[in-house]
């Protein structure tokens, strides 16, 4: 009977100690020192949708993702996609009634030839 009372008293004491509701205010100074030199972003987020040149490189897009990138640019009737040795996906596709060969590079840039 005494053990549960001691356990309850200890739990109440711990809760009271942790439940400090005083506002101590902001901490002075940064938690981590800021860099004095500019930093590069880990990911290049520049918009490449208006870029018209393809960049060869190791392409990590799947065929379905390349097809989706072409469709997002407004192309329909997308044919069989093939990937060349430069990593560029290409397929015949139609836009506004005109058929052309459309390509997607590793950056997601879609161009028609």
Tab-separated table of N, CA and C in Angstrom:
chain	number	residue	atom	x	y	z
A	1	UNK	N	0.820	-1.191	0.000
A	1	UNK	CA	0.000	0.000	0.000
A	1	UNK	C	0.866	1.257	0.000
A	2	UNK	N	2.011	1.206	0.631
A	2	UNK	CA	2.869	2.374	0.727
A	2	UNK	C	3.593	2.618	-0.604
A	3	UNK	N	3.957	1.544	-1.334
A	3	UNK	CA	4.655	1.700	-2.610
A	3	UNK	C	3.818	2.487	-3.619
A	4	UNK	N	2.522	2.179	-3.780
A	4	UNK	CA	1.739	2.979	-4.729
A	4	UNK	C	1.624	4.446	-4.314
A	5	UNK	N	1.571	4.718	-3.025
A	5	UNK	CA	1.469	6.114	-2.566
A	5	UNK	C	2.760	6.856	-2.895
A	6	UNK	N	3.926	6.199	-2.632
A	6	UNK	CA	5.210	6.823	-2.969
A	6	UNK	C	5.336	7.039	-4.483
A	7	UNK	N	4.891	6.068	-5.279
A	7	UNK	CA	4.962	6.200	-6.731
A	7	UNK	C	4.090	7.353	-7.214
A	8	UNK	N	2.912	7.486	-6.644
A	8	UNK	CA	2.005	8.570	-6.996
A	8	UNK	C	2.591	9.917	-6.584
A	9	UNK	N	3.199	9.983	-5.417
A	9	UNK	CA	3.813	11.225	-4.945
A	9	UNK	C	4.995	11.604	-5.833
A	10	UNK	N	5.804	10.626	-6.245
A	10	UNK	CA	6.949	10.896	-7.105
A	10	UNK	C	6.484	11.390	-8.477
A	11	UNK	N	5.434	10.771	-9.020
A	11	UNK	CA	4.907	11.200	-10.308
A	11	UNK	C	4.355	12.615	-10.214
A	12	UNK	N	3.676	12.935	-9.133
A	12	UNK	CA	3.140	14.287	-8.952
A	12	UNK	C	4.270	15.307	-8.841
A	13	UNK	N	5.348	14.951	-8.153
A	13	UNK	CA	6.487	15.863	-8.011
A	13	UNK	C	7.159	16.104	-9.363
A	14	UNK	N	7.303	15.037	-10.182
A	14	UNK	CA	7.904	15.194	-11.502
A	14	UNK	C	7.039	16.059	-12.410
A	15	UNK	N	5.747	15.844	-12.377
A	15	UNK	CA	4.845	16.656	-13.195
A	15	UNK	C	4.872	18.108	-12.771
A	16	UNK	N	4.957	18.359	-11.490
A	16	UNK	CA	5.011	19.734	-10.994
A	16	UNK	C	6.313	20.403	-11.425
A	17	UNK	N	7.420	19.664	-11.420
A	17	UNK	CA	8.708	20.226	-11.809
A	17	UNK	C	8.752	20.515	-13.308
A	18	UNK	N	8.135	19.675	-14.109
A	18	UNK	CA	8.147	19.848	-15.561
A	18	UNK	C	7.104	20.835	-16.029
A	19	UNK	N	6.149	21.122	-15.244
A	19	UNK	CA	5.040	21.973	-15.663
A	19	UNK	C	5.260	23.434	-15.388
A	20	UNK	N	6.491	23.931	-15.454
A	20	UNK	CA	6.784	25.331	-15.223
A	20	UNK	C	6.127	26.162	-16.319
A	21	UNK	N	5.233	27.064	-15.954
A	21	UNK	CA	4.511	27.845	-16.949
A	21	UNK	C	5.057	29.257	-17.081
A	22	UNK	N	6.197	29.574	-16.468
A	22	UNK	CA	6.785	30.906	-16.592
A	22	UNK	C	7.326	31.103	-18.001
A	23	UNK	N	7.112	32.282	-18.541
A	23	UNK	CA	7.638	32.611	-19.854
A	23	UNK	C	9.004	33.244	-19.649
A	24	UNK	N	10.048	32.564	-20.090
A	24	UNK	CA	11.406	33.061	-19.892
A	24	UNK	C	11.825	34.012	-21.001
A	25	UNK	N	11.036	34.194	-22.060
A	25	UNK	CA	11.356	35.102	-23.139
A	25	UNK	C	12.237	34.453	-24.190
A	26	UNK	N	12.585	35.209	-25.211
A	26	UNK	CA	13.394	34.643	-26.292
A	26	UNK	C	14.831	34.380	-25.837
A	27	UNK	N	15.461	33.479	-26.517
A	27	UNK	CA	16.848	33.152	-26.252
A	27	UNK	C	17.706	34.173	-26.987
A	28	UNK	N	18.716	34.692	-26.321
A	28	UNK	CA	19.603	35.670	-26.957
A	28	UNK	C	20.544	34.981	-27.923
A	29	UNK	N	20.664	35.538	-29.127
A	29	UNK	CA	21.591	35.015	-30.113
A	29	UNK	C	21.018	33.833	-30.863
A	30	UNK	N	21.591	33.542	-32.025
A	30	UNK	CA	21.103	32.398	-32.810
A	30	UNK	C	21.545	31.077	-32.196
A	31	UNK	N	20.737	30.061	-32.391
A	31	UNK	CA	21.086	28.738	-31.902
A	31	UNK	C	22.246	28.172	-32.697
A	32	UNK	N	22.325	28.525	-33.986
A	32	UNK	CA	23.404	28.083	-34.861
A	32	UNK	C	23.963	29.324	-35.532
A	33	UNK	N	25.252	29.438	-35.574
A	33	UNK	CA	25.878	30.604	-36.177
A	33	UNK	C	25.557	30.665	-37.665
A	34	UNK	N	25.250	31.840	-38.149
A	34	UNK	CA	24.956	32.020	-39.564
A	34	UNK	C	26.229	32.054	-40.389
A	35	UNK	N	26.117	31.719	-41.623
A	35	UNK	CA	27.261	31.708	-42.514
A	35	UNK	C	27.505	33.117	-43.038
A	36	UNK	N	28.768	33.506	-43.126
A	36	UNK	CA	29.097	34.818	-43.650
A	36	UNK	C	29.181	34.816	-45.177
A	37	UNK	N	29.335	33.638	-45.764
A	37	UNK	CA	29.409	33.544	-47.219
A	37	UNK	C	28.093	33.008	-47.756
A	38	UNK	N	27.730	33.385	-48.983
A	38	UNK	CA	26.480	32.866	-49.550
A	38	UNK	C	26.550	31.347	-49.732
A	39	UNK	N	25.421	30.726	-49.591
A	39	UNK	CA	25.354	29.275	-49.757
A	39	UNK	C	24.573	28.935	-51.009
A	40	UNK	N	24.939	27.833	-51.618
A	40	UNK	CA	24.203	27.339	-52.776
A	40	UNK	C	23.061	26.464	-52.302
A	41	UNK	N	21.926	26.555	-52.983
A	41	UNK	CA	20.809	25.674	-52.657
A	41	UNK	C	21.179	24.246	-53.012
A	42	UNK	N	20.654	23.306	-52.249
A	42	UNK	CA	20.933	21.898	-52.509
A	42	UNK	C	20.299	21.452	-53.817
A	43	UNK	N	19.184	22.068	-54.184
A	43	UNK	CA	18.465	21.690	-55.396
A	43	UNK	C	18.273	22.937	-56.247
A	44	UNK	N	18.552	22.810	-57.523
A	44	UNK	CA	18.335	23.911	-58.444
A	44	UNK	C	16.846	24.006	-58.738
A	45	UNK	N	16.220	25.090	-58.296
A	45	UNK	CA	14.775	25.239	-58.462
A	45	UNK	C	14.412	26.249	-59.548
A	46	UNK	N	15.373	26.594	-60.397
A	46	UNK	CA	15.056	27.541	-61.467
A	46	UNK	C	14.097	26.895	-62.465
A	47	UNK	N	13.198	27.712	-62.982
A	47	UNK	CA	12.195	27.225	-63.931
A	47	UNK	C	12.859	26.948	-65.276
A	48	UNK	N	12.771	25.714	-65.741
A	48	UNK	CA	13.363	25.342	-67.021
A	48	UNK	C	12.297	25.081	-68.080
A	49	UNK	N	11.046	25.439	-67.795
A	49	UNK	CA	9.980	25.129	-68.743
A	49	UNK	C	10.102	25.943	-70.032
A	50	UNK	N	10.758	27.105	-69.978
A	50	UNK	CA	10.914	27.935	-71.181
A	50	UNK	C	12.246	27.680	-71.881
A	51	UNK	N	13.063	26.811	-71.313
A	51	UNK	CA	14.355	26.494	-71.919
A	51	UNK	C	14.122	25.669	-73.180
A	52	UNK	N	14.892	25.955	-74.235
A	52	UNK	CA	14.642	25.270	-75.497
A	52	UNK	C	15.755	24.308	-75.901
A	53	UNK	N	16.820	24.221	-75.134
A	53	UNK	CA	17.896	23.298	-75.475
A	53	UNK	C	17.913	22.123	-74.514
A	54	UNK	N	18.181	20.958	-75.044
A	54	UNK	CA	18.244	19.752	-74.233
A	54	UNK	C	19.646	19.587	-73.669
A	55	UNK	N	19.720	19.094	-72.444
A	55	UNK	CA	21.002	18.866	-71.806
A	55	UNK	C	21.202	17.367	-71.639
A	56	UNK	N	22.236	16.810	-72.269
A	56	UNK	CA	22.480	15.379	-72.083
A	56	UNK	C	22.942	15.101	-70.661
A	57	UNK	N	22.597	13.939	-70.163
A	57	UNK	CA	23.011	13.548	-68.819
A	57	UNK	C	22.278	12.309	-68.378
A	58	UNK	N	22.723	11.742	-67.273
A	58	UNK	CA	22.091	10.537	-66.734
A	58	UNK	C	20.663	10.869	-66.328
A	59	UNK	N	19.700	10.273	-66.999
A	59	UNK	CA	18.292	10.579	-66.778
A	59	UNK	C	17.702	9.589	-65.797
A	60	UNK	N	17.104	10.111	-64.737
A	60	UNK	CA	16.487	9.240	-63.744
A	60	UNK	C	14.974	9.149	-63.918
A	61	UNK	N	14.436	9.811	-64.961
A	61	UNK	CA	13.002	9.712	-65.223
A	61	UNK	C	12.661	8.316	-65.731
A	62	UNK	N	11.526	7.808	-65.275
A	62	UNK	CA	11.013	6.571	-65.864
A	62	UNK	C	10.277	6.936	-67.143
A	63	UNK	N	9.929	5.942	-67.903
A	63	UNK	CA	9.180	6.200	-69.136
A	63	UNK	C	7.859	6.895	-68.832
A	64	UNK	N	7.195	6.455	-67.760
A	64	UNK	CA	5.908	7.061	-67.387
A	64	UNK	C	6.086	8.528	-66.984
A	65	UNK	N	7.164	8.852	-66.279
A	65	UNK	CA	7.403	10.241	-65.880
A	65	UNK	C	7.732	11.110	-67.085
A	66	UNK	N	8.496	10.583	-68.042
A	66	UNK	CA	8.797	11.336	-69.262
A	66	UNK	C	7.518	11.581	-70.058
A	67	UNK	N	6.659	10.564	-70.140
A	67	UNK	CA	5.375	10.703	-70.845
A	67	UNK	C	4.520	11.775	-70.165
A	68	UNK	N	4.512	11.783	-68.845
A	68	UNK	CA	3.734	12.775	-68.094
A	68	UNK	C	4.273	14.189	-68.335
A	69	UNK	N	5.609	14.345	-68.383
A	69	UNK	CA	6.209	15.661	-68.636
A	69	UNK	C	5.807	16.176	-70.017
A	70	UNK	N	5.766	15.283	-71.010
A	70	UNK	CA	5.357	15.670	-72.365
A	70	UNK	C	3.882	16.057	-72.368
A	71	UNK	N	3.054	15.284	-71.703
A	71	UNK	CA	1.616	15.570	-71.656
A	71	UNK	C	1.334	16.893	-70.939
A	72	UNK	N	2.104	17.217	-69.898
A	72	UNK	CA	1.897	18.474	-69.174
A	72	UNK	C	2.178	19.689	-70.047
A	73	UNK	N	2.983	19.518	-71.074
A	73	UNK	CA	3.267	20.619	-71.993
A	73	UNK	C	2.195	20.748	-73.080
A	74	UNK	N	1.164	19.893	-73.026
A	74	UNK	CA	0.040	20.017	-73.950
A	74	UNK	C	0.072	19.080	-75.135
A	75	UNK	N	0.990	18.131	-75.156
A	75	UNK	CA	1.080	17.183	-76.266
A	75	UNK	C	0.115	16.029	-76.048
A	76	UNK	N	-0.442	15.524	-77.146
A	76	UNK	CA	-1.351	14.380	-77.105
A	76	UNK	C	-0.833	13.325	-78.068
A	77	UNK	N	-1.483	12.205	-78.099
A	77	UNK	CA	-1.126	11.087	-78.984
A	77	UNK	C	0.379	10.792	-78.916
A	78	UNK	N	0.863	10.653	-77.704
A	78	UNK	CA	2.298	10.418	-77.491
A	78	UNK	C	2.609	8.975	-77.859
A	79	UNK	N	3.546	8.799	-78.776
A	79	UNK	CA	3.914	7.464	-79.256
A	79	UNK	C	4.855	6.750	-78.297
A	80	UNK	N	5.538	5.743	-78.818
A	80	UNK	CA	6.465	4.946	-78.028
A	80	UNK	C	7.699	5.775	-77.670
A	81	UNK	N	8.000	5.828	-76.384
A	81	UNK	CA	9.164	6.569	-75.928
A	81	UNK	C	10.414	5.711	-76.013
A	82	UNK	N	11.504	6.318	-76.466
A	82	UNK	CA	12.799	5.641	-76.478
A	82	UNK	C	13.813	6.557	-75.811
A	83	UNK	N	14.817	5.949	-75.178
A	83	UNK	CA	15.849	6.728	-74.511
A	83	UNK	C	17.173	6.505	-75.238
A	84	UNK	N	17.837	7.590	-75.631
A	84	UNK	CA	19.104	7.446	-76.357
A	84	UNK	C	20.279	7.340	-75.381
A	85	UNK	N	21.496	7.224	-75.918
A	85	UNK	CA	22.687	7.047	-75.105
A	85	UNK	C	23.012	8.288	-74.287
A	86	UNK	N	22.435	9.447	-74.615
A	86	UNK	CA	22.638	10.683	-73.851
A	86	UNK	C	21.663	10.826	-72.701
A	87	UNK	N	20.736	9.875	-72.572
A	87	UNK	CA	19.755	9.918	-71.497
A	87	UNK	C	18.512	10.723	-71.826
A	88	UNK	N	18.315	11.067	-73.100
A	88	UNK	CA	17.170	11.881	-73.504
A	88	UNK	C	16.054	10.985	-74.025
A	89	UNK	N	14.845	11.171	-73.460
A	89	UNK	CA	13.666	10.429	-73.901
A	89	UNK	C	13.079	11.132	-75.115
A	90	UNK	N	12.655	10.382	-76.130
A	90	UNK	CA	12.029	10.962	-77.324
A	90	UNK	C	10.843	10.115	-77.763
A	91	UNK	N	9.848	10.793	-78.345
A	91	UNK	CA	8.663	10.111	-78.864
A	91	UNK	C	7.944	11.036	-79.830
A	92	UNK	N	7.240	10.459	-80.804
A	92	UNK	CA	6.376	11.305	-81.639
A	92	UNK	C	5.153	11.718	-80.819
A	93	UNK	N	4.724	12.961	-80.990
A	93	UNK	CA	3.550	13.456	-80.267
A	93	UNK	C	2.888	14.557	-81.096
A	94	UNK	N	1.657	14.868	-80.745
A	94	UNK	CA	0.883	15.851	-81.494
A	94	UNK	C	0.483	17.002	-80.590
A	95	UNK	N	0.618	18.226	-81.143
A	95	UNK	CA	0.129	19.418	-80.442
A	95	UNK	C	-0.547	20.314	-81.470
A	96	UNK	N	-1.788	20.687	-81.192
A	96	UNK	CA	-2.567	21.558	-82.083
A	96	UNK	C	-2.605	21.016	-83.508
A	97	UNK	N	-2.719	19.703	-83.651
A	97	UNK	CA	-2.842	19.083	-84.958
A	97	UNK	C	-1.534	18.850	-85.689
A	98	UNK	N	-0.419	19.273	-85.121
A	98	UNK	CA	0.884	19.102	-85.760
A	98	UNK	C	1.677	18.039	-85.024
A	99	UNK	N	2.146	17.026	-85.777
A	99	UNK	CA	2.941	15.966	-85.165
A	99	UNK	C	4.416	16.306	-85.281
A	100	UNK	N	5.150	16.058	-84.191
A	100	UNK	CA	6.595	16.282	-84.180
A	100	UNK	C	7.234	15.301	-83.209
A	101	UNK	N	8.555	15.231	-83.249
A	101	UNK	CA	9.280	14.414	-82.289
A	101	UNK	C	9.571	15.281	-81.076
A	102	UNK	N	9.146	14.818	-79.920
A	102	UNK	CA	9.288	15.571	-78.677
A	102	UNK	C	10.292	14.848	-77.794
A	103	UNK	N	11.169	15.616	-77.133
A	103	UNK	CA	12.211	15.031	-76.295
A	103	UNK	C	12.176	15.631	-74.895
A	104	UNK	N	12.628	14.842	-73.908
A	104	UNK	CA	12.706	15.272	-72.510
A	104	UNK	C	14.105	14.946	-72.008
A	105	UNK	N	14.805	15.965	-71.450
A	105	UNK	CA	16.133	15.706	-70.896
A	105	UNK	C	16.038	15.418	-69.403
A	106	UNK	N	17.189	15.242	-68.760
A	106	UNK	CA	17.197	14.853	-67.345
A	106	UNK	C	16.706	15.967	-66.427
A	107	UNK	N	16.645	17.200	-66.929
A	107	UNK	CA	16.122	18.320	-66.126
A	107	UNK	C	14.610	18.437	-66.244
A	108	UNK	N	14.012	17.691	-67.174
A	108	UNK	CA	12.577	17.787	-67.399
A	108	UNK	C	12.210	18.766	-68.494
A	109	UNK	N	13.203	19.292	-69.220
A	109	UNK	CA	12.944	20.226	-70.311
A	109	UNK	C	12.361	19.450	-71.495
A	110	UNK	N	11.206	19.922	-71.984
A	110	UNK	CA	10.517	19.277	-73.103
A	110	UNK	C	10.684	20.176	-74.328
A	111	UNK	N	11.202	19.590	-75.418
A	111	UNK	CA	11.350	20.356	-76.656
A	111	UNK	C	10.864	19.508	-77.826
A	112	UNK	N	10.434	20.202	-78.881
A	112	UNK	CA	9.995	19.543	-80.102
A	112	UNK	C	11.001	19.826	-81.205
A	113	UNK	N	11.286	18.813	-82.024
A	113	UNK	CA	12.193	18.989	-83.164
A	113	UNK	C	11.400	18.911	-84.442
